[in-house]
Amino acid sequence: MAILPYVLALINLFMFCTRLSYATDTLTQFQSLPDGRTLVSRDGSFELGFFSPGSSRNCYLGIRYKNNSSMLNINTEGYLVILSQNHTVVWLAIQLYNF
């Protein structure tokens, strides 16, 4: 019986660690995405979640490209683009309608 507290401590540690590293690429109708959790695309390129920049008290929902060497740019046609480290287009915002 002396080993039981150690087993319970390991289970608690495991549960804590899995909550910290929780990420999925799917959100179903009966699930929620609380602050501190993210949705990560299947290939790991994009992440959606809540964030507060700097010391801001405001919380924003954002999608980011998970690559430290990417750049946000506006191309010569005026479209917002995300470029990879070797300057290839990873994502391009296009205008679908003219109002």
PDB file of C-alpha atoms in Angstrom:
ATOM      1  CA  MET A   1       0.000   0.000   0.000  1.00  0.00           C
ATOM      2  CA  ALA A   2       2.941   2.399   0.415  1.00  0.00           C
ATOM      3  CA  ILE A   3       3.306   2.597  -3.369  1.00  0.00           C
ATOM      4  CA  LEU A   4      -0.268   3.835  -3.925  1.00  0.00           C
ATOM      5  CA  PRO A   5       0.513   7.551  -3.243  1.00  0.00           C
ATOM      6  CA  TYR A   6       3.331   7.417  -5.814  1.00  0.00           C
ATOM      7  CA  VAL A   7       1.075   5.833  -8.418  1.00  0.00           C
ATOM      8  CA  LEU A   8      -1.575   8.496  -7.804  1.00  0.00           C
ATOM      9  CA  ALA A   9       1.049  11.240  -8.057  1.00  0.00           C
ATOM     10  CA  LEU A  10       2.259   9.853 -11.404  1.00  0.00           C
ATOM     11  CA  ILE A  11      -1.302   9.678 -12.715  1.00  0.00           C
ATOM     12  CA  ASN A  12      -1.907  13.302 -11.666  1.00  0.00           C
ATOM     13  CA  LEU A  13       1.345  14.396 -13.305  1.00  0.00           C
ATOM     14  CA  PHE A  14       0.409  12.582 -16.521  1.00  0.00           C
ATOM     15  CA  MET A  15      -3.042  14.188 -16.562  1.00  0.00           C
ATOM     16  CA  PHE A  16      -1.507  17.644 -15.958  1.00  0.00           C
ATOM     17  CA  CYS A  17       1.033  17.199 -18.766  1.00  0.00           C
ATOM     18  CA  THR A  18      -1.565  15.996 -21.256  1.00  0.00           C
ATOM     19  CA  ARG A  19      -3.705  19.063 -20.518  1.00  0.00           C
ATOM     20  CA  LEU A  20      -0.734  21.342 -21.191  1.00  0.00           C
ATOM     21  CA  SER A  21       0.145  19.738 -24.499  1.00  0.00           C
ATOM     22  CA  TYR A  22      -3.418  19.192 -25.691  1.00  0.00           C
ATOM     23  CA  ALA A  23      -3.884  20.013 -29.339  1.00  0.00           C
ATOM     24  CA  THR A  24      -6.206  18.610 -31.939  1.00  0.00           C
ATOM     25  CA  ASP A  25      -7.148  19.430 -35.514  1.00  0.00           C
ATOM     26  CA  THR A  26     -10.898  18.903 -35.079  1.00  0.00           C
ATOM     27  CA  LEU A  27     -13.612  20.604 -33.064  1.00  0.00           C
ATOM     28  CA  THR A  28     -16.997  18.889 -33.043  1.00  0.00           C
ATOM     29  CA  GLN A  29     -20.425  20.287 -32.241  1.00  0.00           C
ATOM     30  CA  PHE A  30     -20.283  19.154 -28.612  1.00  0.00           C
ATOM     31  CA  GLN A  31     -16.722  20.271 -27.852  1.00  0.00           C
ATOM     32  CA  SER A  32     -15.344  23.664 -26.906  1.00  0.00           C
ATOM     33  CA  LEU A  33     -11.996  25.392 -27.241  1.00  0.00           C
ATOM     34  CA  PRO A  34     -11.123  27.034 -23.923  1.00  0.00           C
ATOM     35  CA  ASP A  35      -8.442  29.662 -23.492  1.00  0.00           C
ATOM     36  CA  GLY A  36      -5.016  28.003 -23.425  1.00  0.00           C
ATOM     37  CA  ARG A  37      -5.971  25.210 -25.823  1.00  0.00           C
ATOM     38  CA  THR A  38      -5.453  25.282 -29.569  1.00  0.00           C
ATOM     39  CA  LEU A  39      -6.488  23.578 -32.771  1.00  0.00           C
ATOM     40  CA  VAL A  40      -3.475  22.566 -34.852  1.00  0.00           C
ATOM     41  CA  SER A  41      -3.749  21.564 -38.498  1.00  0.00           C
ATOM     42  CA  ARG A  42      -3.038  17.932 -39.221  1.00  0.00           C
ATOM     43  CA  ASP A  43       0.371  18.703 -40.742  1.00  0.00           C
ATOM     44  CA  GLY A  44       1.242  21.080 -37.889  1.00  0.00           C
ATOM     45  CA  SER A  45       1.507  24.163 -40.107  1.00  0.00           C
ATOM     46  CA  PHE A  46      -1.331  26.265 -38.670  1.00  0.00           C
ATOM     47  CA  GLU A  47      -2.657  26.824 -35.157  1.00  0.00           C
ATOM     48  CA  LEU A  48      -5.941  28.433 -34.045  1.00  0.00           C
ATOM     49  CA  GLY A  49      -6.486  29.674 -30.507  1.00  0.00           C
ATOM     50  CA  PHE A  50      -6.978  32.572 -28.131  1.00  0.00           C
ATOM     51  CA  PHE A  51      -4.115  34.927 -27.358  1.00  0.00           C
ATOM     52  CA  SER A  52      -3.393  38.192 -25.568  1.00  0.00           C
ATOM     53  CA  PRO A  53      -0.507  40.133 -27.124  1.00  0.00           C
ATOM     54  CA  GLY A  54       2.053  41.612 -24.765  1.00  0.00           C
ATOM     55  CA  SER A  55       0.494  42.992 -21.600  1.00  0.00           C
ATOM     56  CA  SER A  56      -2.918  43.470 -23.225  1.00  0.00           C
ATOM     57  CA  ARG A  57      -5.994  42.586 -21.199  1.00  0.00           C
ATOM     58  CA  ASN A  58      -7.867  41.885 -24.422  1.00  0.00           C
ATOM     59  CA  CYS A  59      -8.203  38.350 -25.747  1.00  0.00           C
ATOM     60  CA  TYR A  60      -8.225  37.646 -29.481  1.00  0.00           C
ATOM     61  CA  LEU A  61      -8.980  34.597 -31.593  1.00  0.00           C
ATOM     62  CA  GLY A  62      -6.233  34.098 -34.137  1.00  0.00           C
ATOM     63  CA  ILE A  63      -4.763  31.701 -36.643  1.00  0.00           C
ATOM     64  CA  ARG A  64      -1.005  31.597 -36.987  1.00  0.00           C
ATOM     65  CA  TYR A  65       1.442  29.894 -39.270  1.00  0.00           C
ATOM     66  CA  LYS A  66       3.611  27.756 -36.976  1.00  0.00           C
ATOM     67  CA  ASN A  67       6.999  28.555 -38.421  1.00  0.00           C
ATOM     68  CA  ASN A  68       9.439  30.895 -36.733  1.00  0.00           C
ATOM     69  CA  SER A  69      10.959  31.984 -40.008  1.00  0.00           C
ATOM     70  CA  SER A  70       7.790  32.986 -41.856  1.00  0.00           C
ATOM     71  CA  MET A  71       6.910  36.530 -42.945  1.00  0.00           C
ATOM     72  CA  LEU A  72       3.661  38.393 -43.410  1.00  0.00           C
ATOM     73  CA  ASN A  73       3.751  40.567 -46.513  1.00  0.00           C
ATOM     74  CA  ILE A  74       1.588  42.423 -49.002  1.00  0.00           C
ATOM     75  CA  ASN A  75       2.463  41.375 -52.536  1.00  0.00           C
ATOM     76  CA  THR A  76       2.612  43.603 -55.633  1.00  0.00           C
ATOM     77  CA  GLU A  77      -1.088  42.972 -56.357  1.00  0.00           C
ATOM     78  CA  GLY A  78      -1.991  44.171 -52.849  1.00  0.00           C
ATOM     79  CA  TYR A  79      -2.851  40.746 -51.395  1.00  0.00           C
ATOM     80  CA  LEU A  80      -1.895  39.659 -47.911  1.00  0.00           C
ATOM     81  CA  VAL A  81       0.534  36.709 -48.061  1.00  0.00           C
ATOM     82  CA  ILE A  82       2.523  34.507 -45.697  1.00  0.00           C
ATOM     83  CA  LEU A  83       5.959  33.629 -47.042  1.00  0.00           C
ATOM     84  CA  SER A  84       8.199  30.788 -45.894  1.00  0.00           C
ATOM     85  CA  GLN A  85      11.879  31.174 -45.043  1.00  0.00           C
ATOM     86  CA  ASN A  86      12.837  30.706 -48.701  1.00  0.00           C
ATOM     87  CA  HIS A  87      10.194  33.296 -49.734  1.00  0.00           C
ATOM     88  CA  THR A  88       7.697  30.868 -51.260  1.00  0.00           C
ATOM     89  CA  VAL A  89       4.001  31.624 -50.702  1.00  0.00           C
ATOM     90  CA  VAL A  90       2.501  29.520 -47.909  1.00  0.00           C
ATOM     91  CA  TRP A  91      -0.851  31.308 -47.744  1.00  0.00           C
ATOM     92  CA  LEU A  92      -2.492  33.983 -49.890  1.00  0.00           C
ATOM     93  CA  ALA A  93      -5.598  36.066 -49.085  1.00  0.00           C
ATOM     94  CA  ILE A  94      -7.507  36.787 -52.254  1.00  0.00           C
ATOM     95  CA  GLN A  95     -10.467  39.046 -52.816  1.00  0.00           C
ATOM     96  CA  LEU A  96     -13.413  37.012 -54.057  1.00  0.00           C
ATOM     97  CA  TYR A  97     -15.997  39.780 -54.475  1.00  0.00           C
ATOM     98  CA  ASN A  98     -15.908  43.442 -55.442  1.00  0.00           C
ATOM     99  CA  PHE A  99     -18.410  45.515 -53.493  1.00  0.00           C
TER     100      PHE A  99
END
